[in-house]
Short mmCIF file of C-alpha atoms in Angstrom, two decimals:
data_model
loop_
_atom_site.label_atom_id
_atom_site.label_comp_id
_atom_site.label_asym_id
_atom_site.label_seq_id
_atom_site.Cartn_x
_atom_site.Cartn_y
_atom_site.Cartn_z
CA MET G 1 -7.22 13.00 -29.15
CA THR G 2 -7.06 16.82 -29.10
CA THR G 3 -3.61 19.00 -28.91
CA LEU G 4 -3.27 20.51 -24.87
CA ASP G 5 -4.03 23.99 -24.81
CA VAL G 6 -1.93 24.35 -21.78
CA SER G 7 -2.63 28.04 -22.04
CA ALA G 8 -6.37 27.85 -21.78
CA VAL G 9 -5.60 25.42 -19.05
CA ARG G 10 -4.09 27.48 -17.09
CA THR G 11 -6.76 29.72 -16.99
CA ARG G 12 -9.40 26.91 -16.31
CA PHE G 13 -7.91 26.46 -12.31
CA THR G 14 -6.92 28.22 -9.25
CA GLY G 15 -5.24 25.41 -8.46
CA GLN G 16 -1.35 24.49 -10.05
CA VAL G 17 -0.47 23.80 -13.22
CA VAL G 18 2.49 22.28 -13.83
CA ALA G 19 3.93 21.52 -17.22
CA PRO G 20 7.33 21.00 -19.67
CA GLY G 21 9.06 24.31 -19.12
CA ASP G 22 7.80 25.11 -16.02
CA ASP G 23 9.88 24.85 -12.69
CA GLY G 24 8.54 22.33 -10.74
CA TYR G 25 7.94 20.28 -13.60
CA ASP G 26 11.05 17.38 -12.76
CA GLY G 27 9.50 17.41 -9.22
CA ALA G 28 6.00 16.77 -10.00
CA ARG G 29 6.57 14.18 -12.67
CA ALA G 30 8.76 11.89 -10.30
CA LEU G 31 7.88 9.28 -8.41
CA PHE G 32 9.39 7.81 -5.76
CA TYR G 33 10.11 3.99 -7.51
CA GLY G 34 13.06 4.08 -10.45
CA GLY G 35 12.80 3.03 -13.31
CA HIS G 36 10.21 5.61 -15.03
CA ASP G 37 11.03 8.54 -17.03
CA PRO G 38 7.35 9.46 -17.76
CA ARG G 39 7.13 13.30 -19.38
CA PRO G 40 2.79 14.53 -18.72
CA ALA G 41 1.49 17.07 -21.07
CA VAL G 42 0.30 18.43 -18.14
CA VAL G 43 0.40 17.90 -14.17
CA ILE G 44 -2.61 19.82 -12.39
CA ARG G 45 -3.39 20.05 -9.04
CA PRO G 46 -6.97 21.25 -8.31
CA ALA G 47 -7.98 23.39 -5.36
CA ASP G 48 -11.18 21.50 -4.23
CA PRO G 49 -13.00 18.43 -5.59
CA ALA G 50 -15.00 21.43 -8.11
CA GLU G 51 -11.88 20.76 -9.73
CA VAL G 52 -10.73 17.35 -9.42
CA ALA G 53 -14.56 16.98 -11.27
CA SER G 54 -13.24 19.57 -14.74
CA VAL G 55 -9.72 18.00 -14.32
CA VAL G 56 -11.69 14.73 -15.47
CA ARG G 57 -13.91 16.48 -17.69
CA LEU G 58 -10.81 17.81 -19.85
CA ALA G 59 -9.60 14.11 -19.98
CA GLN G 60 -12.41 13.30 -21.31
CA GLU G 61 -13.12 16.03 -23.62
CA THR G 62 -9.36 16.34 -24.71
CA GLY G 63 -9.39 12.12 -25.35
CA LEU G 64 -5.96 12.44 -22.95
CA GLU G 65 -4.99 9.55 -20.89
CA LEU G 66 -5.24 10.18 -16.95
CA SER G 67 -3.48 9.40 -14.29
CA VAL G 68 -4.38 10.05 -10.37
CA ARG G 69 -1.78 10.86 -8.62
CA CYS G 70 -1.99 10.58 -4.38
CA GLY G 71 1.79 9.72 -3.19
CA GLY G 72 2.86 8.36 -5.93
CA HIS G 73 4.58 5.06 -4.78
CA SER G 74 2.56 2.93 -7.28
CA PRO G 75 5.29 0.60 -8.17
CA VAL G 76 5.14 0.80 -12.28
CA GLY G 77 4.39 4.57 -12.83
CA HIS G 78 0.69 4.25 -12.86
CA SER G 79 0.83 7.98 -10.53
CA VAL G 80 2.03 9.86 -13.61
CA VAL G 81 1.26 9.18 -17.45
CA ASP G 82 4.05 9.69 -20.06
CA GLY G 83 2.14 12.69 -22.49
CA GLY G 84 -1.32 12.79 -20.44
CA ILE G 85 -2.98 14.56 -18.11
CA VAL G 86 -1.53 13.80 -14.51
CA LEU G 87 -4.85 14.86 -11.56
CA ASP G 88 -2.42 15.05 -8.65
CA LEU G 89 -4.23 15.49 -5.29
CA ALA G 90 -1.85 16.78 -3.64
CA HIS G 91 -3.12 20.01 -2.49
CA LEU G 92 -6.52 18.55 -1.36
CA ARG G 93 -5.61 18.19 2.67
CA ALA G 94 -8.24 19.00 5.05
CA ILE G 95 -8.43 17.00 8.06
CA ALA G 96 -11.42 16.64 10.86
CA VAL G 97 -11.92 14.53 13.14
CA ASP G 98 -14.50 14.90 15.34
CA VAL G 99 -12.94 12.76 18.98
CA GLU G 100 -16.11 12.59 20.25
CA GLU G 101 -17.26 10.49 17.66
CA ARG G 102 -13.89 9.23 17.00
CA THR G 103 -14.15 9.43 13.29
CA VAL G 104 -12.34 11.15 10.50
CA TRP G 105 -12.99 13.22 7.68
CA ALA G 106 -9.49 13.07 5.35
CA GLN G 107 -8.66 14.49 2.14
CA ALA G 108 -7.01 12.45 -0.26
CA GLY G 109 -4.10 14.29 -1.00
CA LEU G 110 -2.72 13.56 2.56
CA THR G 111 -0.51 10.81 3.40
CA ALA G 112 -0.91 7.98 5.62
CA GLY G 113 1.91 9.95 8.05
CA ASP G 114 0.40 13.21 8.20
CA VAL G 115 -3.21 11.76 8.51
CA THR G 116 -1.18 9.79 11.75
CA LYS G 117 0.01 12.52 12.95
CA ALA G 118 -3.04 14.49 13.10
CA LEU G 119 -4.74 11.89 15.49
CA ALA G 120 -2.11 11.10 17.53
CA GLU G 121 -2.83 14.32 19.06
CA HIS G 122 -5.38 13.04 20.42
CA GLY G 123 -4.83 9.36 21.55
CA LEU G 124 -6.62 7.58 18.11
CA ALA G 125 -5.20 5.71 15.75
CA VAL G 126 -6.51 4.12 11.99
CA GLY G 127 -4.09 1.46 10.48
CA PHE G 128 -2.94 2.81 6.71
CA GLY G 129 0.17 0.37 5.78
CA ASP G 130 3.62 0.57 6.98
CA THR G 131 5.53 3.82 5.03
CA GLY G 132 4.24 7.35 6.30
CA THR G 133 4.58 8.73 2.95
CA VAL G 134 1.94 6.62 1.27
CA GLY G 135 -1.24 9.04 -0.20
CA ILE G 136 -3.67 7.43 1.71
CA GLY G 137 -6.01 7.58 -1.55
CA GLY G 138 -3.68 4.78 -3.38
CA ILE G 139 -3.19 2.69 -0.35
CA THR G 140 -6.85 2.73 1.02
CA THR G 141 -8.93 2.05 -2.37
CA GLY G 142 -6.45 -1.02 -2.38
CA GLY G 143 -7.07 -2.31 1.28
CA GLY G 144 -4.56 -1.57 3.59
CA VAL G 145 -2.42 -4.03 5.19
CA GLY G 146 -0.34 -3.09 7.90
CA PHE G 147 0.68 -2.09 11.65
CA LEU G 148 -2.33 -2.61 13.03
CA SER G 149 -4.28 -5.22 10.97
CA ARG G 150 -4.85 -7.85 13.24
CA LYS G 151 -6.34 -5.51 16.28
CA TYR G 152 -8.35 -3.28 14.12
CA GLY G 153 -8.59 -4.42 10.31
CA MET G 154 -7.31 -3.47 6.98
CA THR G 155 -7.21 0.39 5.82
CA ILE G 156 -11.11 -0.34 4.22
CA ASP G 157 -12.72 -1.62 7.31
CA ASN G 158 -12.15 0.98 8.96
CA VAL G 159 -14.10 3.51 5.35
CA LEU G 160 -17.70 4.81 7.19
CA ALA G 161 -17.77 6.88 3.73
CA ALA G 162 -16.03 8.45 0.98
CA GLU G 163 -16.31 11.62 -1.88
CA VAL G 164 -15.91 9.80 -5.39
CA VAL G 165 -15.67 11.99 -8.80
CA THR G 166 -16.70 10.05 -11.10
CA ALA G 167 -16.26 9.48 -14.76
CA ASP G 168 -18.91 11.88 -15.57
CA GLY G 169 -17.71 14.64 -13.70
CA GLU G 170 -20.16 13.66 -10.99
CA ILE G 171 -19.05 14.39 -7.55
CA LEU G 172 -20.94 11.76 -5.17
CA GLN G 173 -21.50 11.23 -1.30
CA VAL G 174 -21.61 7.05 -0.36
CA ASP G 175 -21.28 4.71 2.56
CA ASP G 176 -23.03 1.54 2.89
CA THR G 177 -26.57 3.34 1.61
CA HIS G 178 -26.07 6.38 -1.36
CA HIS G 179 -24.31 3.97 -4.45
CA PRO G 180 -23.44 1.13 -1.90
CA ASP G 181 -22.64 -0.68 -5.04
CA LEU G 182 -19.84 1.95 -5.23
CA PHE G 183 -19.19 2.25 -2.13
CA TRP G 184 -17.81 -1.89 -1.64
CA ALA G 185 -15.65 -1.29 -5.29
CA ILE G 186 -14.16 1.39 -3.69
CA ARG G 187 -12.81 -0.60 -0.11
CA GLY G 188 -10.37 -2.78 -1.99
CA GLY G 189 -10.29 -2.32 -5.79
CA GLY G 190 -8.76 0.11 -6.19
CA GLY G 191 -8.62 3.88 -8.43
CA ASN G 192 -10.96 2.29 -11.06
CA PHE G 193 -14.18 3.69 -10.27
CA GLY G 194 -13.30 7.57 -9.97
CA VAL G 195 -11.25 9.90 -8.02
CA VAL G 196 -11.45 9.71 -4.40
CA THR G 197 -11.59 13.28 -2.39
CA ARG G 198 -11.88 12.25 0.52
CA PHE G 199 -12.60 9.82 2.98
CA LYS G 200 -14.66 9.20 6.45
CA TYR G 201 -12.77 7.14 9.08
CA GLN G 202 -13.98 4.96 11.89
CA LEU G 203 -10.81 5.48 14.45
CA HIS G 204 -9.62 3.28 17.63
CA GLU G 205 -7.83 4.12 21.06
CA VAL G 206 -4.50 4.03 20.50
CA PRO G 207 -2.35 5.46 22.75
CA GLY G 208 0.48 3.82 22.98
CA VAL G 209 2.15 0.52 21.83
CA VAL G 210 5.55 -1.82 21.88
CA GLY G 211 6.77 -1.98 18.44
CA GLY G 212 10.03 -0.97 16.59
CA MET G 213 12.51 -3.29 14.67
CA ILE G 214 14.54 -6.52 16.32
CA LEU G 215 17.07 -7.11 14.17
CA LEU G 216 18.03 -11.07 14.73
CA PRO G 217 19.99 -14.09 12.29
CA ALA G 218 18.27 -15.77 9.53
CA THR G 219 18.26 -19.20 10.43
CA PRO G 220 15.35 -21.19 9.50
CA GLU G 221 14.65 -22.19 12.66
CA VAL G 222 14.46 -18.25 13.90
CA ILE G 223 12.08 -16.72 10.91
CA HIS G 224 9.76 -20.55 11.30
CA GLY G 225 9.83 -19.21 15.10
CA PHE G 226 9.10 -15.56 14.30
CA LEU G 227 6.92 -16.40 12.15
CA ARG G 228 4.76 -19.09 14.12
CA GLU G 229 4.72 -17.19 17.11
CA ALA G 230 3.36 -14.25 15.86
CA ALA G 231 0.52 -16.66 14.39
CA ALA G 232 -0.26 -17.30 17.43
CA ALA G 233 -0.04 -14.45 19.42
CA PRO G 234 -3.03 -12.10 20.51
CA GLU G 235 -4.48 -9.98 17.45
CA GLU G 236 -3.25 -7.22 18.81
CA LEU G 237 -0.28 -8.02 17.55
CA SER G 238 1.16 -7.07 13.82
CA VAL G 239 4.48 -8.01 12.43
CA ILE G 240 6.61 -8.14 9.51
CA VAL G 241 9.18 -10.08 8.86
CA ASN G 242 10.93 -9.30 6.31
CA VAL G 243 14.90 -11.19 5.95
CA MET G 244 17.50 -9.89 3.78
CA PRO G 245 20.77 -9.30 4.04
CA ALA G 246 21.33 -6.56 6.66
CA PRO G 247 22.68 -3.14 5.15
CA PRO G 248 25.56 -1.09 6.24
CA MET G 249 23.48 1.40 8.66
CA PRO G 250 25.50 2.69 11.95
CA PHE G 251 23.20 1.17 14.42
CA ILE G 252 23.89 -2.72 12.78
CA PRO G 253 27.46 -4.16 13.79
CA ALA G 254 29.39 -3.70 10.90
CA GLU G 255 30.66 -7.73 11.71
CA HIS G 256 26.86 -8.15 10.42
CA HIS G 257 26.99 -6.18 7.47
CA GLY G 258 25.81 -8.60 4.37
CA SER G 259 24.78 -10.89 6.21
CA MET G 260 21.20 -12.85 5.93
CA VAL G 261 19.52 -11.25 8.96
CA VAL G 262 15.64 -11.40 9.99
CA MET G 263 14.79 -7.71 10.08
CA GLY G 264 11.51 -7.42 12.45
CA LEU G 265 9.00 -4.36 12.05
CA VAL G 266 6.75 -5.47 15.56
CA CYS G 267 3.54 -3.45 17.17
CA TYR G 268 1.46 -4.50 20.12
CA ALA G 269 -1.57 -2.23 20.36
CA GLY G 270 -2.18 -2.69 24.00
CA PRO G 271 -0.49 -2.49 27.19
CA ALA G 272 2.98 -2.30 27.01
CA GLU G 273 3.75 -4.95 30.23
CA GLU G 274 0.76 -6.92 27.56
CA GLY G 275 3.13 -6.99 25.14
CA GLU G 276 6.32 -7.36 26.79
CA LYS G 277 4.87 -10.99 27.74
CA VAL G 278 4.00 -11.56 24.09
CA LEU G 279 7.32 -10.93 22.55
CA ALA G 280 9.24 -12.65 25.12
CA PRO G 281 8.78 -15.80 22.93
CA ILE G 282 10.61 -14.21 19.91
CA ARG G 283 13.03 -11.91 21.89
CA ALA G 284 14.39 -15.26 23.24
CA LEU G 285 14.45 -17.28 19.08
CA ALA G 286 17.65 -15.88 19.46
CA GLU G 287 20.25 -12.81 20.88
CA PRO G 288 19.31 -9.79 18.72
CA ILE G 289 21.62 -7.87 16.68
CA ALA G 290 19.53 -5.10 17.59
CA ASP G 291 16.64 -4.62 20.00
CA PHE G 292 14.63 -0.84 19.41
CA VAL G 293 11.21 -2.44 20.00
CA ARG G 294 9.77 -0.48 23.48
CA PRO G 295 6.48 1.43 24.37
CA ILE G 296 6.03 4.40 22.18
CA THR G 297 3.23 5.85 20.26
CA TYR G 298 1.99 4.65 16.75
CA ALA G 299 3.07 7.51 15.13
CA GLU G 300 6.77 6.50 16.07
CA MET G 301 5.98 3.48 14.14
CA PHE G 302 6.06 5.15 11.08
CA MET G 303 9.86 6.20 10.46
CA GLU G 304 10.87 9.79 9.36
CA GLU G 305 10.71 10.49 5.75
CA GLY G 306 14.81 9.04 3.48
CA ASP G 307 15.58 10.46 1.21
CA ASP G 308 14.33 12.28 -1.48
CA GLU G 309 16.77 11.14 -4.22
CA TYR G 310 16.26 7.35 -3.46
CA HIS G 311 14.83 6.17 -6.10
CA PRO G 312 14.88 2.22 -6.19
CA THR G 313 14.45 0.10 -9.03
CA ALA G 314 13.32 -3.86 -7.52
CA THR G 315 10.89 -6.44 -9.56
CA ALA G 316 8.59 -8.15 -7.03
CA ARG G 317 6.16 -9.92 -6.33
CA THR G 318 3.40 -11.05 -4.24
CA MET G 319 1.26 -13.92 -3.48
CA TYR G 320 -0.57 -15.60 -0.15
CA ALA G 321 0.74 -19.38 1.89
CA ASP G 322 -1.71 -21.56 4.15
CA GLU G 323 1.57 -22.51 6.18
CA LEU G 324 4.78 -21.99 6.15
CA ASP G 325 6.83 -24.76 7.51
CA LEU G 326 10.44 -24.98 8.49
CA GLY G 327 10.68 -27.55 5.65
CA ARG G 328 9.52 -24.25 3.22
CA VAL G 329 11.11 -21.70 5.26
CA THR G 330 14.24 -23.79 4.70
CA GLN G 331 13.89 -23.31 0.88
CA ILE G 332 13.28 -19.80 0.98
CA VAL G 333 16.45 -19.03 2.89
CA GLU G 334 18.53 -21.10 0.46
CA GLN G 335 17.35 -19.19 -2.15
CA LEU G 336 17.55 -15.50 -0.80
CA ARG G 337 21.43 -16.45 0.06
CA THR G 338 22.71 -17.44 -3.24
CA ALA G 339 20.72 -15.04 -5.06
CA PRO G 340 22.23 -12.89 -7.99
CA ALA G 341 21.32 -9.49 -6.70
CA PRO G 342 23.28 -7.77 -3.51
CA ILE G 343 19.94 -6.63 -2.08
CA ARG G 344 16.57 -8.84 -2.54
CA VAL G 345 14.03 -9.81 0.99
CA ALA G 346 11.05 -12.35 1.51
CA GLN G 347 8.33 -10.42 3.21
CA PHE G 348 6.14 -12.48 5.21
CA ARG G 349 3.15 -10.57 7.11
CA PRO G 350 0.93 -13.06 9.15
CA LEU G 351 -2.76 -12.29 8.96
CA GLY G 352 -5.83 -13.64 10.27
CA GLY G 353 -6.84 -11.94 13.57
CA ALA G 354 -9.99 -8.82 12.45
CA VAL G 355 -8.94 -9.19 8.55
CA ASP G 356 -10.42 -12.72 9.07
CA ARG G 357 -13.70 -11.65 10.27
CA VAL G 358 -14.74 -9.98 7.42
CA ALA G 359 -17.21 -11.73 5.21
CA ALA G 360 -15.23 -11.98 1.92
CA ASP G 361 -17.72 -10.48 0.05
CA ALA G 362 -18.18 -7.21 2.27
CA THR G 363 -15.60 -5.80 0.83
CA ALA G 364 -13.38 -5.97 -3.31
CA TYR G 365 -10.72 -8.01 -1.29
CA ALA G 366 -11.38 -11.21 -1.49
CA HIS G 367 -8.36 -13.31 0.31
CA ARG G 368 -9.90 -13.00 3.86
CA GLY G 369 -9.08 -16.48 4.96
CA ARG G 370 -4.93 -16.23 3.97
CA ALA G 371 -2.51 -17.22 6.75
CA PHE G 372 0.13 -15.26 5.19
CA MET G 373 0.91 -12.79 2.66
CA VAL G 374 4.39 -12.89 0.82
CA ASN G 375 6.40 -10.17 -0.93
CA ILE G 376 9.39 -11.54 -2.88
CA ALA G 377 11.86 -8.86 -4.02
CA SER G 378 15.11 -8.61 -5.96
CA PHE G 379 16.78 -4.49 -6.36
CA LEU G 380 18.37 -4.61 -10.08
CA ASP G 381 21.94 -3.20 -10.63
CA GLY G 382 20.76 -1.95 -14.60
CA PRO G 383 18.10 -2.83 -17.06
CA ASP G 384 20.21 -5.58 -17.24
CA THR G 385 20.30 -7.59 -14.88
CA ARG G 386 16.30 -7.41 -14.78
CA ALA G 387 16.15 -10.45 -16.44
CA GLU G 388 18.26 -12.94 -14.25
CA ARG G 389 16.29 -10.97 -11.01
CA GLU G 390 12.57 -12.09 -12.51
CA GLN G 391 13.98 -15.56 -12.68
CA TRP G 392 15.36 -15.54 -9.27
CA VAL G 393 11.91 -13.41 -7.99
CA LEU G 394 9.31 -16.09 -10.00
CA ASP G 395 11.45 -19.42 -8.83
CA THR G 396 11.82 -17.86 -5.00
CA SER G 397 7.79 -17.15 -5.32
CA ALA G 398 7.14 -21.17 -6.83
CA VAL G 399 8.68 -22.15 -3.17
CA ALA G 400 6.93 -19.75 -1.32
CA GLU G 401 3.13 -19.63 -2.36
CA ASN G 402 0.77 -22.29 -1.61
CA GLY G 403 -2.89 -23.14 -1.66
CA VAL G 404 -4.75 -21.17 -4.15
CA PRO G 405 -3.15 -18.58 -6.03
CA GLY G 406 -3.83 -15.01 -4.71
CA ALA G 407 -2.59 -11.20 -5.28
CA TYR G 408 -2.88 -8.08 -2.88
CA VAL G 409 -3.15 -5.53 -5.69
CA ASN G 410 -1.06 -2.86 -3.97
CA PHE G 411 1.87 -4.90 -4.55
CA LEU G 412 1.54 -6.17 -7.85
CA THR G 413 4.25 -4.59 -10.08
CA GLU G 414 4.29 -5.03 -14.02
CA ASP G 415 2.58 -8.79 -13.73
CA GLY G 416 -0.56 -6.84 -12.84
CA ALA G 417 -2.33 -6.80 -16.57
CA THR G 418 -1.70 -10.77 -15.77
CA ARG G 419 -2.86 -11.52 -12.49
CA ALA G 420 -5.96 -9.40 -11.87
CA ARG G 421 -8.16 -11.68 -11.81
CA GLU G 422 -5.90 -13.50 -9.24
CA ALA G 423 -6.48 -10.33 -7.08
CA TYR G 424 -10.55 -9.77 -7.44
CA PRO G 425 -11.45 -13.81 -8.22
CA GLY G 426 -14.88 -14.99 -9.47
CA ALA G 427 -17.90 -13.86 -7.88
CA THR G 428 -15.99 -10.46 -7.40
CA TRP G 429 -14.46 -9.83 -10.41
CA ASP G 430 -17.87 -10.06 -12.26
CA ARG G 431 -19.37 -7.75 -9.66
CA LEU G 432 -16.34 -5.34 -10.01
CA THR G 433 -16.73 -5.05 -13.69
CA ARG G 434 -20.91 -4.51 -13.53
CA VAL G 435 -20.38 -1.38 -10.97
CA LYS G 436 -16.87 -0.41 -13.61
CA GLN G 437 -19.89 -0.48 -16.54
CA GLN G 438 -22.13 1.89 -14.23
CA TYR G 439 -19.92 4.24 -13.81
CA ASP G 440 -17.14 4.80 -15.80
CA PRO G 441 -18.89 2.68 -19.14
CA GLY G 442 -15.40 3.98 -20.85
CA ASN G 443 -12.44 3.05 -19.10
CA LEU G 444 -10.96 6.52 -18.36
CA PHE G 445 -9.50 5.39 -14.86
CA ARG G 446 -7.08 2.17 -16.60
CA ARG G 447 -3.96 3.85 -15.41
CA ASN G 448 -4.21 0.64 -12.66
CA VAL G 449 -4.83 -2.86 -11.62
CA ASN G 450 -7.80 -2.38 -14.47
CA ILE G 451 -11.34 -3.87 -14.19
CA PRO G 452 -12.55 -3.60 -17.72
CA PRO G 453 -16.49 -2.68 -17.98
CA ALA G 454 -18.29 -5.90 -17.63
CA GLY G 455 -19.60 -6.09 -21.74
#
């Protein structure tokens, strides 16, 4: 390892270089989630893919640890490295829509909201997740489960090609016929194999959806009914079911603040009249506390950006469940009701549909046949509450999880290092390690849920 000469680095790049003492340094090292205070030696925002390659070579030359930042939403702070080099893609924001071909080339400095808004002008969409501020690089390489998953598949199922800067500083154009193993690996294998500087996505006509938030009382019967109806609905319907205490938001009646509610985010990607019929059984489960589900543009599914000063700190666990019967749901509700944390949540995402129609070995995402993705989280009030909150998360997860153990890499937190094999089981892991050995034998790209090189 060598000491970094920041003055020399500044002469090497036309893009922005931010170092300790510079204006904007604290903003450049800030992350979405709290609990992290990294102080990188330098943050470099390259002007183009060639400069991305130059940053990679700089990391190789100096021996300093490298992190790659898109949106800064890594739950465990992988996006920024203490004492090392942060390669921030924020200035790579070019987007080129081909309306006739229904494709888009989008650079990895864009967020999910940026791309969604640009495509909405043409009545087109590609499914990302459920948060507009997430960078497309992180969510795409990890998989991408969101509001269009059951209809049009995961984000990776809509990637046609990509541009990747590898550990040796080469810029590769990859697709099914060019570097096919690398193309396979970046669709679900995370940031282990290089820096993806742009993606080519297949687009879909989504002129409008029936979507928004519906708030229902969180009885076991309502939750179970919501999940049952959503799982059996036409694949045009994708939902995210959050069971949590009602926050003190102005649109929620004061008498419900703090009580357990179902905060359902629903998106029906089809004709409005059909959507209303499909959603009727869910609305009939109980008198809604609030109902904002209506015909909207798909871009409106992504809520406006929140407070930049809000940096939540939580402990969480991601898993899958093959079934969520009434008895199991009842136990989860009891866990939530008696939890030690003021803010806690159990989140359920019915899968199936287009997610399940892709072969399990077609991409590096290996959990195609699972019925539900489940995430359990508990927010911290300070470092001294971590132990009890972690234990509650583990206890609640033990109730929710069933079927073969599994994990979704984009939602792994502190347990990522120990659960990587659950994210990438069996033959998927073996193939990923071989691709890693070919494209990053020195494990330069290790600030992630790491996949070591074979051997």
